[in-house]
Amino acid sequence: MRRDRKGLLGRLPEAWRQPLAVVGIVVAAAWLVIAVAAPVLAPYDPLAQELPRLAAPGPGHWFGTDQLGRDVLSRVLYGARVSIPLTLLLVVMSVLVGGLLGACAGYFGRWVGESIMRLADLVFAFPTVILAMVVAAALGASLTNAVLAVLVVAWPSYARVTRGLVLGVREREFVLSGRLLGFSAWRSLRVDVLPNVTGPVLVLATLDIGTALLLLSGLSFLGLGAKPPSPEWGAMVAGGVEVFDSWWVATFPGLAILTVVLAFNFLGDTLRDALDPRTARAIKERAL
Amino acid sequence: MSEMDDATGAAASPPRPSGDPPPATARSRRRGGTHPLARFLIRRILTAVLLAWGITLVTFVLTNLVPGDPVAANLGQRALGDPAIVAQWRAEHGLDKPLWQQYGLYLQGLVQGDLGTSQQSHRPVSEDLAEFVPATLELAGAAIVVSLILGVAFGVVAALRRDRFADHALRVLSLIGISVPTFWLALVAFYVFFYRLQITPGSGRVDPALGGAPPVTGLQTIDALLAGRWDIFVSAAGHLVTPALVLALYTIGLLTRFTRSAVLEVLGQDYVRAARAKGLPGRVILFRYVLRSALVPIITVAGLAFGSLLSGTVLVEAIFAWPGIGQYAYKSATTLDLPAVMGVGLVVGVVYLVINLIVDVLYGVIDPRVRSQ
């Protein structure tokens, strides 16, 4: 591995001071607050169809109303409760599944590793959206199944990265000496290998939150995710396609997706820079 | 996910601009005998065939192991109530046989070029695909060309202006590019440019009044040129601009970020400093020394990105009513039209493999170290 755990932690504070990272953190935090406080913040019930239909944005309803007379602002705010927790859960699951499989592939090598990596190749060779679409359609349209579908296409990248990192550490002296001291494979993985792998995987995961949300809302947009009354952003954009004239119905949920994804990409990009030895120096120079 | 990860994966593994040639070539270099390129191609084609077979297997297993029932997806409510009709429909599509036999029959047809019959269109899947694939290839092809030109140009500018305003601005712009939901951008672009400003043509591939050029390649723009129909070419190209740009935005962002780091890495090399020291003009250094070497990782990423472009078409085609494979895939996936889904998977998988094969061969063209053996 390129660096030990101390180096990783030592580098983080500089990364947090980058303007992009600050913007990313602020926006992401704002969305988290919105997700928690949606019932307080939203002016209307997101499901109540009691307002004039397709009213343009203005005082009263700043984001306008949709074709069923629901307040778009309230729906966008409530949408944070649907999309953000699911996306985070999805990424955690991908990290666990992909990371575990990749670590096994790297640590045990031979046929275990080979078969896991060939499976990953297979998923890579298959176009992401189409595979996710097939899985989602086959499982039946629901948000949970859409999450599972994205998980199917998401784990291989973690498996690949983890495997590469584990391969790099496996033969290092401190791992070998651990094995000589009688560590079991599991303990060796956990104590010696894992700490050296977490940094890059975390960066990948941060960058992946955005991609996962894009894919998840894309599936909902296609009608393979959230069911209609649910204020899911992708599904709301799809609803806006039907009432093309009233631009606000689709525009605001789309902007919501964009800002969340952008926030995490800002964050992930800064982290990647900070952890990449080639660019890390540049940041350090600037920080001094 | 794949898109970002592809880039990350490629960045984490060779080839690097200054690094070693691709592993497959290194391997063939060690052996004697057959021409290394032929050896390499055979190896890659065998891998491709194995992967294609894997794709059929995965699709088959996925669509069969899960609860979805193609009968329910295809037949109406009244027909479903009649067991005789259901049984007949099952027999017609071979669904009454055991799974392994269904799969065996499919493979048997496949080696003879028969992809089965679509349960929705009631036509051979190969016919359906022949109709829809060219439209998507034209769209994705245009998008990748635009992405390469703009992405590389932006990336080079960002690297040369490192830490100045242009670099920061391009960084933010490229991050926006990879963060925009494609389906939403397609809708916004359609609304603004077609509906409001009326500066782009509407949906479809060509103005219906013109009919369209006689199909030769299936790519409207090329066919129009071949037929000498300038009016059709202009119309087809006009229809292509917005969807291609929308589709390309993600890849432009990706390539900008990637080109920047690849160019920066080469700029730090001794031979570039040497070229500068001996007074070569900046243009020569950039094109002959820097770009040429940085291009290897760039086309690797571009090859991988083409795959994500192909799957991105599902979302873009829906908005622009582009009669391509994305729409076909969507229809087949939602109706669990198994032969059609497998056909789409196969075609896209094969296109993806072919593109990456071309990328591998291009290494040799760009990097003499790969070619030398």
XYZ file of C-alpha atoms in Angstrom:
661
model
C 0.000 0.000 0.000
C 1.061 3.500 -0.687
C 0.693 4.865 2.798
C -0.209 3.906 6.296
C -3.288 4.993 8.174
C -1.619 7.893 9.910
C -0.729 9.528 6.614
C -4.301 9.287 5.462
C -5.683 10.994 8.533
C -2.925 13.555 8.497
C -3.894 14.557 5.008
C -7.582 15.006 5.576
C -7.691 18.421 7.276
C -6.073 20.082 4.256
C -8.616 18.484 1.987
C -11.476 19.786 4.110
C -10.214 23.339 3.645
C -10.472 23.235 -0.144
C -13.270 25.521 -1.354
C -14.887 22.765 -3.416
C -14.940 20.469 -0.419
C -16.449 23.192 1.745
C -19.217 23.779 -0.805
C -19.738 20.021 -1.072
C -19.995 19.562 2.681
C -22.338 22.508 3.128
C -24.699 21.419 0.353
C -24.655 17.754 1.398
C -25.267 18.741 5.017
C -28.098 21.017 3.957
C -29.769 18.145 2.134
C -29.332 15.879 5.139
C -31.004 18.514 7.312
C -33.801 18.810 4.759
C -34.243 15.045 4.756
C -34.585 15.015 8.541
C -36.661 18.171 8.864
C -38.864 17.822 5.764
C -42.120 17.630 7.766
C -41.252 20.935 9.439
C -39.897 22.672 6.353
C -42.471 21.619 3.778
C -45.374 24.063 3.526
C -47.832 21.390 2.344
C -48.490 17.678 2.526
C -46.464 16.193 -0.389
C -49.286 13.811 -1.292
C -52.315 16.040 -0.791
C -53.996 16.932 -4.080
C -55.790 20.011 -2.868
C -54.118 22.950 -4.643
C -54.941 24.469 -8.022
C -53.420 22.315 -10.748
C -50.264 23.341 -12.628
C -49.983 26.733 -10.953
C -46.797 28.513 -11.975
C -44.151 29.219 -9.315
C -44.985 32.269 -7.234
C -45.795 33.384 -3.701
C -47.544 30.591 -1.865
C -45.925 27.804 -3.821
C -42.430 28.803 -4.853
C -41.883 25.785 -7.076
C -45.430 25.759 -8.483
C -47.866 22.842 -8.360
C -48.060 19.682 -10.452
C -50.833 18.217 -12.588
C -52.527 16.674 -9.561
C -52.477 19.880 -7.543
C -49.595 18.933 -5.273
C -47.017 21.449 -4.079
C -43.751 20.808 -5.972
C -41.565 22.400 -3.269
C -43.003 20.132 -0.581
C -42.536 17.118 -2.825
C -38.927 18.037 -3.587
C -38.190 18.493 0.131
C -39.845 15.199 1.020
C -37.988 13.583 -1.873
C -34.792 13.973 0.120
C -36.194 11.483 2.618
C -36.755 8.943 -0.128
C -33.615 9.262 -2.233
C -30.777 10.178 0.118
C -31.079 7.407 2.750
C -31.594 4.794 0.048
C -28.566 6.015 -1.895
C -26.361 5.952 1.194
C -27.608 2.499 2.101
C -26.942 1.383 -1.456
C -23.356 2.599 -1.412
C -22.687 1.029 1.986
C -24.037 -2.252 0.686
C -21.920 -2.027 -2.466
C -18.808 -1.322 -0.399
C -19.514 -4.279 1.868
C -20.362 -6.751 -0.871
C -17.734 -5.567 -3.365
C -15.089 -4.972 -0.735
C -15.533 -8.375 0.852
C -15.510 -10.198 -2.478
C -12.534 -8.155 -3.697
C -10.592 -8.727 -0.500
C -11.227 -12.469 -0.775
C -10.200 -12.399 -4.430
C -6.995 -10.567 -3.624
C -6.130 -12.430 -0.460
C -6.908 -15.973 -1.495
C -6.048 -15.630 -5.175
C -6.217 -18.725 -7.345
C -9.621 -19.997 -8.326
C -11.599 -18.043 -5.729
C -10.064 -14.815 -6.937
C -10.284 -15.771 -10.579
C -13.967 -16.664 -10.486
C -14.898 -13.538 -8.531
C -12.976 -11.301 -10.904
C -14.392 -12.972 -14.021
C -17.857 -12.382 -12.629
C -16.922 -8.735 -12.108
C -15.642 -8.553 -15.699
C -18.938 -9.912 -16.873
C -20.909 -7.215 -15.080
C -18.504 -4.609 -16.436
C -18.964 -5.838 -19.985
C -22.712 -5.484 -19.633
C -24.044 -1.953 -20.105
C -24.891 -0.623 -16.646
C -28.287 0.928 -17.195
C -29.511 -1.960 -19.320
C -28.427 -4.563 -16.753
C -29.978 -2.575 -13.917
C -33.100 -2.196 -16.031
C -33.360 -5.934 -16.655
C -32.858 -6.757 -12.974
C -35.330 -4.101 -11.870
C -37.911 -5.171 -14.437
C -37.471 -8.827 -13.580
C -37.776 -8.251 -9.841
C -40.805 -6.065 -10.388
C -40.948 -2.276 -10.262
C -40.372 -1.025 -6.729
C -37.857 1.211 -5.059
C -36.344 -1.648 -3.031
C -35.859 -3.711 -6.160
C -34.291 -0.742 -7.937
C -31.770 -0.542 -5.084
C -31.019 -4.242 -5.491
C -30.634 -3.749 -9.236
C -28.131 -0.950 -8.765
C -26.289 -3.071 -6.202
C -25.886 -5.793 -8.823
C -24.097 -3.383 -11.163
C -22.248 -1.457 -8.434
C -20.274 -4.028 -6.453
C -17.669 -4.975 -9.101
C -15.828 -1.657 -9.008
C -15.226 -2.061 -5.269
C -14.191 -5.650 -5.803
C -11.654 -4.551 -8.399
C -10.156 -1.731 -6.388
C -10.076 -3.708 -3.149
C -8.496 -6.680 -4.853
C -5.793 -4.518 -6.395
C -5.019 -2.914 -3.042
C -5.026 -6.207 -1.167
C -2.705 -7.736 -3.753
C -0.375 -4.821 -3.106
C -0.280 -5.355 0.665
C -0.502 -9.122 0.815
C 3.209 -9.787 0.428
C 4.377 -6.912 2.610
C 6.462 -7.828 5.645
C 3.975 -6.730 8.268
C 1.267 -8.930 6.805
C 3.593 -11.888 6.433
C 4.915 -11.475 9.955
C 1.350 -11.434 11.215
C 0.702 -14.697 9.436
C 3.934 -16.104 10.925
C 2.693 -15.130 14.366
C -0.263 -17.350 13.680
C -2.978 -14.860 12.668
C -5.880 -16.531 10.957
C -6.676 -15.405 7.423
C -9.670 -13.472 8.723
C -7.706 -11.750 11.496
C -4.875 -10.896 9.152
C -7.351 -9.382 6.686
C -9.057 -7.403 9.400
C -6.039 -6.184 11.369
C -3.272 -5.804 8.801
C -4.871 -5.503 5.391
C -8.109 -3.615 5.953
C -6.637 -0.376 7.384
C -4.491 -0.031 4.280
C -7.391 -0.435 1.937
C -9.996 1.844 3.498
C -8.692 5.197 2.195
C -9.014 4.645 -1.546
C -12.234 2.677 -1.112
C -13.733 5.575 0.852
C -12.879 7.986 -1.963
C -14.468 5.661 -4.465
C -17.530 5.383 -2.244
C -17.870 9.161 -1.907
C -17.673 9.574 -5.666
C -20.072 6.692 -6.040
C -22.847 8.269 -3.980
C -23.482 10.633 -6.871
C -23.413 7.913 -9.501
C -25.663 5.691 -7.403
C -28.241 8.449 -7.018
C -28.132 9.138 -10.770
C -28.725 5.482 -11.552
C -31.410 5.047 -8.928
C -33.354 8.115 -10.022
C -32.804 7.078 -13.655
C -34.536 3.774 -12.943
C -37.383 5.604 -11.232
C -37.571 7.936 -14.220
C -38.062 4.889 -16.432
C -40.846 3.730 -14.141
C -38.810 0.860 -12.698
C -38.310 2.355 -9.235
C -40.532 4.412 -6.999
C -44.276 3.959 -7.424
C -46.269 7.071 -8.504
C -47.502 8.894 -5.397
C -44.073 8.626 -3.774
C -42.177 11.935 -4.028
C -39.075 10.377 -5.602
C -37.096 12.861 -7.700
C -36.597 10.679 -10.787
C -40.256 9.725 -10.844
C -41.193 13.401 -10.435
C -39.124 14.320 -13.502
C -40.943 11.571 -15.414
C -44.225 13.083 -14.267
C -43.037 16.420 -15.592
C -42.522 14.939 -19.064
C -46.285 14.474 -19.335
C -46.929 18.152 -18.650
C -44.167 19.469 -20.769
C -45.481 23.046 -20.875
C -45.284 23.471 -17.129
C -41.507 23.415 -16.920
C -41.411 23.703 -13.132
C -42.835 20.247 -12.511
C -39.728 18.512 -13.898
C -37.103 21.217 -13.415
C -36.986 21.417 -9.618
C -36.724 17.716 -8.800
C -33.983 17.509 -11.473
C -32.128 20.365 -9.805
C -32.437 18.540 -6.503
C -30.728 15.476 -7.977
C -28.073 17.673 -9.576
C -27.185 19.499 -6.359
C -26.937 16.356 -4.256
C -24.798 14.550 -6.839
C -22.652 17.632 -7.356
C -22.063 18.048 -3.621
C -20.785 14.509 -3.258
C -18.710 14.784 -6.435
C -17.084 17.977 -5.135
C -16.288 16.142 -1.945
C -15.064 12.987 -3.617
C -12.945 14.865 -6.121
C -11.176 16.821 -3.393
C -10.623 13.660 -1.392
C -9.160 11.928 -4.423
C -6.783 14.799 -4.980
C -5.745 14.778 -1.352
C -5.128 11.050 -1.282
C -3.423 10.843 -4.657
C 0.305 11.216 -3.992
C 0.844 12.868 -7.359
C -1.533 15.741 -6.670
C -1.282 15.728 -2.877
C 1.935 17.690 -3.028
C 0.251 20.496 -4.952
C -2.384 20.885 -2.262
C 0.221 20.905 0.446
C 2.187 23.614 -1.329
C -0.928 25.708 -1.693
C -1.907 25.203 1.924
C 1.434 26.451 3.210
C -21.716 3.498 -11.241
C -19.683 1.913 -13.933
C -18.755 5.205 -15.522
C -16.935 6.708 -12.583
C -15.483 3.406 -11.559
C -14.211 2.719 -15.021
C -12.139 5.821 -14.763
C -10.992 5.030 -11.273
C -10.174 1.482 -12.238
C -8.244 2.582 -15.290
C -6.359 5.131 -13.266
C -5.419 2.556 -10.699
C -4.008 0.073 -13.174
C -1.561 0.174 -16.083
C -1.146 1.428 -18.736
C 0.105 4.751 -17.512
C 1.401 7.365 -19.894
C 4.984 6.866 -18.901
C 4.541 3.298 -17.761
C 4.647 -0.121 -19.270
C 2.876 -1.372 -22.386
C -0.456 -3.162 -21.819
C -0.052 -6.489 -20.040
C -1.290 -8.670 -22.883
C 1.444 -7.386 -25.165
C 4.033 -7.832 -22.485
C 2.981 -11.418 -22.243
C 3.198 -12.055 -25.964
C 6.554 -10.376 -26.085
C 7.954 -13.069 -23.853
C 6.889 -15.822 -26.185
C 8.245 -16.356 -29.660
C 6.430 -17.815 -32.664
C 3.249 -16.302 -34.081
C 3.061 -12.607 -34.771
C 2.332 -10.985 -31.417
C -0.514 -8.911 -32.800
C -2.226 -12.000 -34.244
C -1.683 -13.859 -30.972
C -3.042 -10.918 -29.063
C -6.080 -10.589 -31.330
C -6.893 -14.297 -31.096
C -6.652 -14.152 -27.320
C -8.895 -11.127 -27.163
C -11.457 -12.547 -29.563
C -11.620 -15.771 -27.567
C -12.160 -13.726 -24.417
C -14.861 -11.769 -26.214
C -16.681 -14.942 -27.242
C -16.503 -16.233 -23.670
C -17.823 -12.930 -22.347
C -20.634 -12.893 -24.904
C -21.601 -16.384 -23.794
C -21.449 -15.183 -20.204
C -23.781 -12.333 -21.058
C -26.411 -14.705 -22.445
C -26.062 -16.880 -19.353
C -26.390 -13.975 -16.924
C -29.383 -12.514 -18.742
C -31.026 -15.887 -18.963
C -30.535 -16.714 -15.305
C -31.582 -13.239 -14.182
C -34.766 -13.145 -16.175
C -35.736 -16.681 -15.165
C -34.797 -16.939 -11.505
C -36.703 -13.853 -10.489
C -40.418 -13.666 -9.796
C -41.399 -11.706 -12.929
C -43.578 -13.704 -15.288
C -43.360 -12.955 -19.024
C -46.837 -14.392 -19.495
C -48.339 -11.805 -17.184
C -46.222 -9.103 -18.795
C -47.358 -9.957 -22.315
C -50.910 -11.203 -22.187
C -53.936 -9.119 -21.316
C -56.026 -9.614 -18.183
C -58.747 -11.609 -19.943
C -56.339 -13.909 -21.754
C -54.600 -14.600 -18.445
C -57.813 -15.987 -17.020
C -57.972 -18.654 -19.719
C -55.495 -21.473 -18.977
C -55.683 -22.749 -22.561
C -54.461 -19.448 -23.998
C -51.710 -19.210 -21.403
C -50.557 -22.749 -22.153
C -50.611 -22.090 -25.870
C -48.612 -18.882 -25.440
C -46.070 -20.719 -23.306
C -45.698 -23.500 -25.853
C -45.386 -20.999 -28.687
C -42.420 -19.327 -27.012
C -40.863 -22.530 -25.736
C -41.542 -21.587 -22.136
C -43.127 -24.962 -21.358
C -39.791 -26.746 -21.627
C -37.366 -27.085 -18.705
C -35.001 -24.169 -18.245
C -31.794 -25.890 -19.318
C -33.528 -27.021 -22.487
C -34.746 -23.480 -23.211
C -31.220 -22.205 -22.801
C -29.782 -25.006 -24.927
C -32.225 -24.227 -27.735
C -31.314 -20.554 -27.502
C -27.585 -21.270 -27.779
C -28.194 -23.683 -30.628
C -29.996 -20.952 -32.538
C -27.381 -18.404 -31.565
C -24.480 -20.190 -33.241
C -26.571 -20.237 -36.411
C -27.141 -16.512 -36.099
C -30.702 -16.926 -34.853
C -31.434 -14.761 -31.827
C -34.961 -16.035 -31.394
C -38.271 -14.270 -31.897
C -39.322 -11.261 -29.905
C -42.434 -11.895 -27.847
C -43.519 -8.294 -28.337
C -42.872 -7.472 -31.980
C -43.347 -11.093 -33.176
C -40.354 -10.579 -35.452
C -36.926 -12.204 -35.342
C -34.818 -10.348 -32.766
C -32.015 -10.014 -35.291
C -34.368 -8.066 -37.597
C -35.431 -5.788 -34.757
C -31.835 -5.170 -33.789
C -30.764 -4.465 -37.363
C -33.424 -1.762 -37.398
C -32.583 -0.143 -34.059
C -28.830 -0.584 -33.616
C -27.643 1.817 -36.359
C -29.641 4.710 -34.867
C -27.997 4.201 -31.504
C -24.545 3.741 -33.007
C -24.953 7.017 -34.867
C -25.996 8.801 -31.687
C -23.337 7.255 -29.459
C -20.692 7.631 -32.173
C -21.419 11.332 -32.561
C -21.365 11.702 -28.778
C -18.000 10.001 -28.349
C -16.430 12.094 -31.128
C -17.700 15.296 -29.508
C -16.534 14.077 -26.082
C -13.051 13.262 -27.324
C -12.577 16.598 -29.062
C -13.956 18.758 -26.255
C -12.793 16.608 -23.348
C -9.194 16.385 -24.534
C -9.076 20.069 -25.461
C -10.477 21.138 -22.077
C -8.188 18.747 -20.244
C -5.091 20.053 -22.022
C -6.080 23.649 -21.295
C -6.668 22.805 -17.634
C -3.288 21.096 -17.361
C -1.389 23.886 -19.090
C -3.137 26.523 -16.973
C -2.767 24.493 -13.803
C -3.991 26.269 -10.679
C -5.006 29.318 -12.665
C -8.559 30.482 -13.230
C -9.175 28.348 -16.350
C -8.155 25.207 -14.469
C -10.497 25.876 -11.557
C -13.365 26.841 -13.845
C -12.925 23.707 -15.957
C -12.776 21.578 -12.839
C -16.111 22.887 -11.620
C -17.624 22.611 -15.112
C -16.465 19.037 -15.612
C -17.774 18.058 -12.185
C -21.117 19.585 -13.123
C -20.932 17.587 -16.349
C -20.640 14.282 -14.500
C -23.323 15.264 -11.982
C -26.202 16.203 -14.266
C -28.940 13.582 -14.536
C -28.951 12.785 -18.260
C -32.690 12.221 -18.524
C -33.385 15.590 -16.921
C -30.860 17.429 -19.079
C -32.423 15.861 -22.171
C -35.804 17.173 -21.102
C -34.473 20.657 -20.316
C -32.569 20.841 -23.616
C -35.635 19.708 -25.520
C -37.806 22.272 -23.773
C -35.402 25.195 -24.138
C -33.959 24.669 -27.603
C -36.878 23.088 -29.391
C -40.001 24.232 -27.591
C -39.012 27.737 -26.486
C -36.252 28.984 -28.764
C -37.146 26.738 -31.706
C -33.557 26.584 -32.892
C -33.260 22.798 -32.964
C -35.467 20.299 -34.764
C -37.811 18.145 -32.672
C -37.720 14.436 -31.979
C -36.754 11.626 -34.310
C -33.754 11.229 -36.599
C -34.767 13.240 -39.653
C -37.534 15.545 -40.855
C -40.404 13.157 -41.699
C -41.257 15.231 -44.794
C -37.900 14.326 -46.316
C -38.446 10.613 -45.820
C -34.849 9.650 -45.244
C -31.981 8.413 -47.348
C -31.972 4.887 -48.826
C -30.379 2.737 -46.109
C -26.840 1.583 -46.819
C -25.052 1.858 -43.499
C -28.164 2.677 -41.468
C -26.498 5.870 -40.257
C -28.726 8.661 -41.566
C -25.993 11.249 -41.974
C -23.662 8.894 -43.864
C -26.453 7.476 -46.014
C -27.580 10.983 -46.961
C -24.063 11.842 -48.072
C -23.782 8.588 -50.006
C -27.048 9.363 -51.774
C -25.904 12.915 -52.421
C -28.950 14.293 -50.589
C -27.622 17.401 -48.905
C -31.035 18.391 -47.504
C -31.395 15.080 -45.684
C -27.872 15.343 -44.331
C -28.528 18.790 -42.870
C -31.784 17.630 -41.325
C -30.234 14.435 -39.902
C -27.231 16.283 -38.516
C -29.536 18.892 -36.985
C -31.585 16.190 -35.277
C -28.389 14.621 -33.998
C -26.851 17.709 -32.358
C -28.927 18.087 -29.179
C -29.236 14.430 -28.146
C -25.561 13.819 -28.913
C -24.465 16.808 -26.839
C -26.729 15.827 -23.952
C -25.379 12.302 -24.071
C -21.790 13.536 -24.378
C -21.803 15.906 -21.411
C -20.968 13.204 -18.888
C -18.114 11.830 -20.989
C -16.796 15.332 -21.672
C -16.548 15.911 -17.920
C -14.898 12.558 -17.389
C -12.363 13.012 -20.185
C -11.527 16.564 -19.113
C -10.631 15.390 -15.616
C -8.738 12.439 -16.917
C -6.847 14.246 -19.669
C -5.798 16.873 -17.187
C -4.121 14.406 -14.878
C -2.609 12.396 -17.736
C -1.113 15.538 -19.316
C 0.140 16.807 -15.959
C 1.893 13.552 -15.371
C 3.655 13.664 -18.742
C 4.549 17.340 -18.334
C 6.632 16.380 -15.305
C 8.720 13.856 -17.245
C 12.411 14.440 -17.928
C 12.109 14.132 -21.695
C 9.602 16.967 -21.788
C 11.949 19.119 -19.773
C 14.755 18.109 -22.137
C 12.644 19.064 -25.159
C 11.965 22.429 -23.558
C 15.631 22.890 -22.711
C 16.714 22.353 -26.279
C 14.301 25.068 -27.350
C 11.602 23.189 -29.230
C 8.489 25.306 -29.863
C 5.643 24.778 -27.388
C 3.317 23.464 -30.088
C 5.737 20.696 -31.033
C 6.283 19.745 -27.417
C 2.537 19.629 -26.777
C 1.531 17.551 -29.780
C 4.568 15.367 -30.428
C 5.805 14.823 -26.882
C 3.019 15.372 -24.405
C -0.260 14.524 -26.105
C 1.056 11.487 -27.871
C 2.118 9.948 -24.633
C -0.909 11.081 -22.669
C -3.234 9.696 -25.336
C -2.792 6.060 -24.292
C -4.637 6.343 -20.970
C -7.082 8.798 -22.524
C -8.278 6.403 -25.211
C -8.482 3.636 -22.619
C -10.951 5.708 -20.662
C -12.739 6.761 -23.842
C -13.163 3.109 -24.808
C -14.646 2.317 -21.418
C -16.783 5.446 -21.571
C -18.280 4.319 -24.866
C -19.953 1.519 -22.953
C -21.581 3.973 -20.601
C -22.629 6.118 -23.560
C -24.388 3.111 -25.037
C -26.319 2.507 -21.846
C -26.955 6.217 -21.391
C -28.874 6.144 -24.650
C -31.740 4.405 -22.839
C -32.495 7.617 -20.983
C -31.811 10.064 -23.813
C -33.655 8.173 -26.531
C -36.820 8.177 -24.444
C -36.973 11.984 -24.475
C -35.958 12.592 -28.078
C -38.052 9.718 -29.459
C -34.861 8.399 -31.013
C -35.731 5.027 -32.556
C -32.703 3.226 -31.121
C -31.733 0.218 -29.123
C -32.252 2.034 -25.809
C -35.982 2.346 -26.389
C -36.103 -1.228 -27.632
C -34.218 -2.398 -24.544
C -36.622 -0.525 -22.301
C -39.673 -2.016 -23.959
C -38.213 -5.518 -23.844
C -37.062 -5.234 -20.242
C -40.416 -4.013 -18.974
C -42.320 -6.757 -20.810
C -39.686 -9.372 -19.860
C -39.235 -10.162 -23.542
C -36.374 -12.570 -22.905
C -34.992 -13.115 -26.440
C -35.053 -9.379 -27.118
C -33.297 -8.518 -23.844
C -30.614 -11.129 -24.496
C -30.220 -9.807 -28.030
C -29.725 -6.256 -26.783
C -27.277 -7.413 -24.122
C -25.312 -9.408 -26.672
C -25.139 -6.626 -29.222
C -24.150 -3.939 -26.746
C -21.687 -6.279 -25.066
C -20.103 -7.180 -28.390
C -19.919 -3.546 -29.513
C -18.261 -2.707 -26.215
C -15.750 -5.525 -26.602
C -14.984 -4.556 -30.200
C -14.414 -0.932 -29.199
C -11.998 -1.959 -26.493
C -10.247 -4.294 -28.912
C -9.775 -1.337 -31.258
C -8.445 0.676 -28.322
C -5.882 -2.030 -27.592
C -4.766 -2.063 -31.219
C -4.549 1.735 -31.147
C -1.973 1.483 -28.361
C 0.388 0.085 -30.962
C -0.311 2.962 -33.334
C 0.240 5.609 -30.689
C 2.987 4.084 -28.603
C 5.983 2.725 -30.513
C 7.122 0.781 -27.460
C 4.074 -1.440 -27.816
C 4.661 -1.858 -31.532
C 8.349 -2.662 -31.403
C 7.848 -6.417 -30.992
